[in-house]
Coordinates of C-alpha atoms in Angstrom, one line a residue:
M1 CA 121.8 -19.1 77.2
L2 CA 119.7 -19.6 80.3
W3 CA 116.9 -18.2 82.1
S4 CA 115.2 -18.8 85.5
S5 CA 111.4 -19.2 85.8
R6 CA 109.9 -21.4 88.5
Q7 CA 112.9 -22.3 90.5
K8 CA 116.6 -21.8 90.8
G9 CA 118.4 -23.8 88.3
T10 CA 115.9 -24.0 85.4
A11 CA 117.8 -23.8 82.1
A12 CA 117.3 -22.9 78.6
P13 CA 117.9 -25.6 76.0
G14 CA 121.5 -26.2 75.6
A15 CA 122.5 -24.4 78.7
S16 CA 123.1 -25.0 82.4
G17 CA 122.7 -23.3 85.6
G18 CA 120.4 -20.1 86.5
T19 CA 119.2 -17.7 89.0
G20 CA 116.1 -17.3 91.1
A21 CA 113.0 -15.3 89.7
R22 CA 109.6 -14.2 90.9
V23 CA 106.7 -15.8 89.3
A24 CA 103.1 -14.9 89.8
T25 CA 99.8 -16.1 88.3
P26 CA 98.0 -12.9 87.0
P27 CA 94.3 -12.1 87.4
I28 CA 94.0 -12.1 83.6
S29 CA 97.0 -13.4 81.7
V30 CA 97.8 -12.9 77.9
A31 CA 97.2 -16.6 77.6
R32 CA 93.8 -16.4 78.8
A33 CA 92.9 -13.2 77.2
R34 CA 93.6 -14.9 73.8
G35 CA 91.2 -17.6 74.5
R36 CA 93.7 -20.3 75.6
R37 CA 92.7 -22.0 78.9
H38 CA 94.7 -21.5 81.9
P39 CA 95.1 -24.9 84.0
D40 CA 93.6 -23.1 86.9
S41 CA 90.9 -20.8 85.3
G42 CA 87.9 -23.4 85.1
P43 CA 86.0 -24.0 82.1
P44 CA 86.9 -22.0 79.2
P45 CA 84.9 -18.8 78.7
T46 CA 82.5 -18.4 75.8
K47 CA 84.3 -15.0 75.2
A48 CA 87.8 -14.4 76.2
P49 CA 88.1 -11.8 78.9
P50 CA 89.4 -8.3 78.0
I51 CA 93.0 -7.8 79.0
R52 CA 93.9 -5.3 81.5
T53 CA 93.6 -1.8 80.2
L54 CA 96.5 0.4 79.0
G55 CA 99.9 -0.7 80.6
L56 CA 102.1 -3.3 81.6
V57 CA 100.8 -7.0 81.6
L58 CA 101.5 -9.5 84.3
L59 CA 101.9 -12.7 82.3
D60 CA 100.8 -16.2 82.6
P61 CA 103.9 -18.2 83.8
D62 CA 103.9 -20.4 80.7
V63 CA 103.7 -17.3 78.4
E64 CA 106.7 -15.8 80.6
N65 CA 108.7 -18.9 79.6
E66 CA 107.9 -18.4 76.0
V67 CA 109.0 -14.8 76.0
A68 CA 112.2 -15.5 77.7
Y69 CA 113.2 -18.1 75.3
E70 CA 112.2 -15.9 72.3
L71 CA 114.1 -12.9 73.7
C72 CA 117.3 -15.0 73.9
Q73 CA 117.0 -15.9 70.3
L74 CA 116.2 -12.5 69.3
V75 CA 118.6 -10.3 71.3
G76 CA 120.9 -12.9 73.0
R77 CA 123.8 -11.7 71.0
A78 CA 123.3 -8.2 71.9
I79 CA 124.4 -8.8 75.6
L80 CA 127.9 -8.6 76.8
P81 CA 129.4 -9.0 80.2
F82 CA 131.2 -5.9 81.4
R83 CA 133.8 -5.6 84.2
G84 CA 135.5 -2.6 85.6
I85 CA 139.1 -3.2 86.6
G86 CA 141.1 -1.2 89.1
Q87 CA 138.7 -1.0 91.9
V88 CA 138.2 -3.3 95.0
P89 CA 135.8 -5.0 94.6
A90 CA 135.9 -5.1 90.8
T91 CA 132.6 -4.2 89.3
A92 CA 130.6 -6.7 87.2
G93 CA 127.7 -5.9 85.2
T94 CA 126.3 -6.2 81.6
A95 CA 126.2 -4.0 78.5
F96 CA 124.2 -4.2 75.3
F97 CA 124.1 -3.3 71.9
F98 CA 121.4 -0.7 70.7
R99 CA 120.9 0.7 67.0
D100 CA 118.9 3.5 65.9
S101 CA 118.7 5.3 62.6
A102 CA 121.9 7.5 63.4
G103 CA 124.1 4.3 64.3
E104 CA 125.0 1.8 66.9
Y105 CA 125.9 2.1 70.5
L106 CA 126.8 0.0 73.6
L107 CA 124.8 1.0 76.8
T108 CA 125.4 0.2 80.4
A109 CA 125.1 1.7 83.8
D110 CA 127.3 4.7 84.3
A111 CA 128.1 3.4 87.7
L112 CA 130.1 0.4 86.1
T113 CA 132.5 2.7 84.2
D114 CA 133.9 4.6 87.1
A115 CA 136.9 2.0 87.1
P116 CA 140.2 3.1 85.5
L117 CA 140.0 0.3 83.1
G118 CA 137.1 -2.1 81.7
E119 CA 136.8 -5.1 79.7
L120 CA 134.0 -6.8 77.8
G121 CA 133.5 -10.5 77.7
L122 CA 133.2 -12.6 74.5
R123 CA 131.3 -15.7 73.6
A124 CA 132.6 -17.6 70.4
S125 CA 129.2 -16.9 68.8
L126 CA 129.9 -13.1 69.0
T127 CA 132.9 -13.3 66.6
E128 CA 133.5 -14.2 63.2
P129 CA 135.4 -16.5 62.7
A130 CA 133.9 -17.9 65.9
G131 CA 136.3 -17.7 68.8
A132 CA 138.7 -15.6 66.9
A133 CA 139.1 -12.8 69.8
G134 CA 139.6 -14.9 72.8
D135 CA 137.6 -14.4 76.1
V136 CA 137.8 -10.7 76.6
V137 CA 138.6 -7.5 74.7
P138 CA 139.5 -4.1 76.4
A139 CA 136.6 -1.7 76.7
P140 CA 137.4 1.7 75.2
K141 CA 137.7 4.6 77.6
S142 CA 135.5 7.0 75.6
W143 CA 132.1 6.5 77.4
L144 CA 129.7 9.4 77.2
H145 CA 128.6 9.6 80.6
R146 CA 125.0 10.8 81.2
T147 CA 125.2 11.0 85.0
E148 CA 121.8 12.6 85.3
L149 CA 120.4 9.4 84.0
G150 CA 122.9 7.0 85.3
V151 CA 123.8 5.7 81.9
A152 CA 127.0 5.4 80.0
I153 CA 126.9 5.4 76.1
L154 CA 129.7 4.1 73.8
P155 CA 129.6 4.6 70.0
T156 CA 130.8 1.3 68.7
A157 CA 132.8 2.4 65.6
G158 CA 136.0 2.0 67.6
L159 CA 135.1 -1.6 68.6
H160 CA 134.5 -2.5 65.1
E161 CA 137.8 -0.9 63.9
D162 CA 139.8 -2.7 66.6
A163 CA 138.3 -6.0 65.6
R164 CA 139.0 -5.3 62.0
R165 CA 142.6 -4.5 62.7
A166 CA 142.9 -7.8 64.8
G167 CA 141.4 -9.9 61.8
W168 CA 138.1 -10.5 63.1
R169 CA 134.7 -8.9 63.1
W170 CA 131.8 -8.6 65.6
R171 CA 128.8 -11.0 64.9
T172 CA 126.0 -9.4 67.2
Q173 CA 122.5 -8.6 67.5
Q174 CA 121.1 -5.2 68.6
V175 CA 118.1 -4.0 70.5
A176 CA 116.4 -2.3 67.8
E177 CA 115.0 1.3 67.9
S178 CA 111.6 -0.2 67.0
V179 CA 111.6 -2.3 70.2
A180 CA 112.9 0.7 72.5
A181 CA 110.1 2.1 74.6
G182 CA 108.9 5.7 73.7
A183 CA 107.6 8.4 76.0
D184 CA 104.0 7.1 75.5
V185 CA 105.0 3.5 76.5
V186 CA 106.8 4.6 79.4
A187 CA 104.0 6.8 80.6
R188 CA 101.6 4.0 80.6
I189 CA 103.6 2.2 83.4
G190 CA 101.6 2.3 86.3
A191 CA 101.8 1.2 90.0
E192 CA 100.3 -2.2 89.2
P193 CA 103.3 -4.5 88.5
G194 CA 103.8 -6.1 85.1
S195 CA 106.0 -8.9 84.1
A196 CA 109.8 -7.8 83.4
F197 CA 112.5 -9.8 81.5
V198 CA 116.1 -8.9 82.3
L199 CA 118.8 -10.4 79.9
A200 CA 122.1 -10.2 81.6
N201 CA 125.5 -12.0 82.2
G202 CA 125.2 -13.3 85.7
V203 CA 128.2 -14.0 87.9
R204 CA 128.7 -17.7 88.8
E205 CA 130.7 -18.9 91.8
D206 CA 133.3 -20.0 89.3
G207 CA 133.7 -16.6 87.9
S208 CA 132.0 -17.6 84.6
R209 CA 129.3 -15.1 83.1
P210 CA 126.6 -17.1 81.4
L211 CA 123.6 -15.5 79.5
E212 CA 120.6 -15.3 81.8
V213 CA 117.1 -14.1 82.0
A214 CA 115.5 -13.2 85.2
I215 CA 111.7 -13.0 85.1
E216 CA 110.7 -10.3 87.7
Q217 CA 108.1 -7.5 88.2
V218 CA 108.3 -3.9 87.1
A219 CA 106.1 -0.9 88.3
R220 CA 106.1 2.8 88.7
S221 CA 106.9 4.1 92.2
G222 CA 106.4 8.0 92.2
D223 CA 108.3 9.3 89.2
A224 CA 110.6 6.3 88.8
V225 CA 110.1 3.0 87.1
R226 CA 111.5 0.2 89.2
I227 CA 112.2 -3.5 89.3
T228 CA 110.5 -4.6 92.6
T229 CA 113.2 -6.9 93.9
E230 CA 117.0 -6.9 94.1
L231 CA 118.7 -8.9 91.1
P232 CA 121.8 -11.1 91.4
P233 CA 125.4 -9.8 90.6
G234 CA 126.0 -9.0 87.2
Y235 CA 122.6 -7.6 86.2
V236 CA 123.4 -3.9 86.5
G237 CA 123.4 -2.4 83.1
A238 CA 121.2 -5.1 81.4
P239 CA 118.1 -4.3 79.3
V240 CA 114.7 -4.6 80.8
F241 CA 111.8 -5.9 78.4
G242 CA 108.1 -5.6 79.3
V243 CA 104.8 -6.4 77.4
Q244 CA 102.3 -3.8 77.2
A245 CA 98.8 -3.8 76.1
D246 CA 96.8 -1.1 74.3
A247 CA 93.1 -0.2 74.5
A248 CA 92.2 -2.7 71.9
G249 CA 93.9 -5.7 74.0
E250 CA 96.7 -5.9 71.5
V251 CA 100.2 -6.5 73.2
A252 CA 103.6 -5.6 72.1
L253 CA 107.1 -6.2 73.6
H254 CA 109.1 -3.2 74.6
C255 CA 112.8 -2.6 75.8
L256 CA 111.7 -0.3 78.8
G257 CA 115.3 0.7 79.6
L258 CA 118.4 -0.5 81.7
V259 CA 119.1 -1.6 85.2
L260 CA 120.5 0.8 87.5
P261 CA 122.2 -0.1 90.9
A262 CA 119.8 -1.4 93.6
T263 CA 118.4 0.9 96.2
V264 CA 116.0 0.2 99.0
R265 CA 113.3 -0.9 96.9
G266 CA 114.8 -3.0 94.2
H267 CA 116.5 -1.4 91.0
P268 CA 115.7 1.9 89.3
V269 CA 115.3 1.5 85.5
A270 CA 116.7 4.1 83.1
T271 CA 113.9 4.5 80.8
F272 CA 114.4 4.4 76.9
D273 CA 112.6 7.6 76.3
R274 CA 115.3 9.5 78.2
I275 CA 118.1 7.3 76.9
R276 CA 117.3 8.0 73.3
A277 CA 117.0 11.8 74.1
A278 CA 120.6 11.4 75.6
L279 CA 122.2 10.1 72.5
P280 CA 124.8 11.8 70.5
A281 CA 123.3 13.4 67.3
A282 CA 125.8 11.1 65.4
P283 CA 127.9 8.2 67.0
G284 CA 131.3 9.2 65.4
P285 CA 134.3 7.1 66.4
A286 CA 134.6 5.4 69.8

């Protein structure tokens, strides 16, 4: 697992390599709002300043690193590399597991599923027994295409049944329903950028697909929520996380949605309020 924070090549413990990322010192960071002294903030205030009002928070760089590390621990095994086969060039992106009260789904960007065939990459830690399934498994063709959102949805019953028949089982984490942003959270995203954390399987020069975290910014532009810069190859389809403050200054981590293909101003985000509304009533077989 790796993430990039201050420079290219910064890696998480036990990992190597990385991708570039944006970092900015916020006018009021979570660290300072909680009374911890920022290195450049001067003498500690007698009373912690109020955090920015409702909306996404632009975090202190050290806090960004902490959040990135914790995300890898909490949902790192929810993230899979996805590759479309049969197109030139082949499409490389990311898919992730999501669970709500109705069941479990694999989510990705619909643009990645246009290829005739697809495959999901596996790490040894994603299977039980470890490494039992090789490096890739075929992706089922039964994606539910929500073209109006740019999202593809795959109920995972078929993935689990195929694994059972092959003598192994999935050992994954999921992005939980409680973390997925609701309409109220999405509505509070404004034009002022906040910190964004994108967990993805990047594409290295040797073709390997390590787990990475890009620390970027997300903001509203018109009716759309967008990541404000173009991400490296392999990040389309990946989940986007942000930290939002309420009126009392309490902060919470939310999965805002998933990364769509880049346009002229970074990447649109398919927000989770709309994704959840587009899920089937019951997952059924995949």
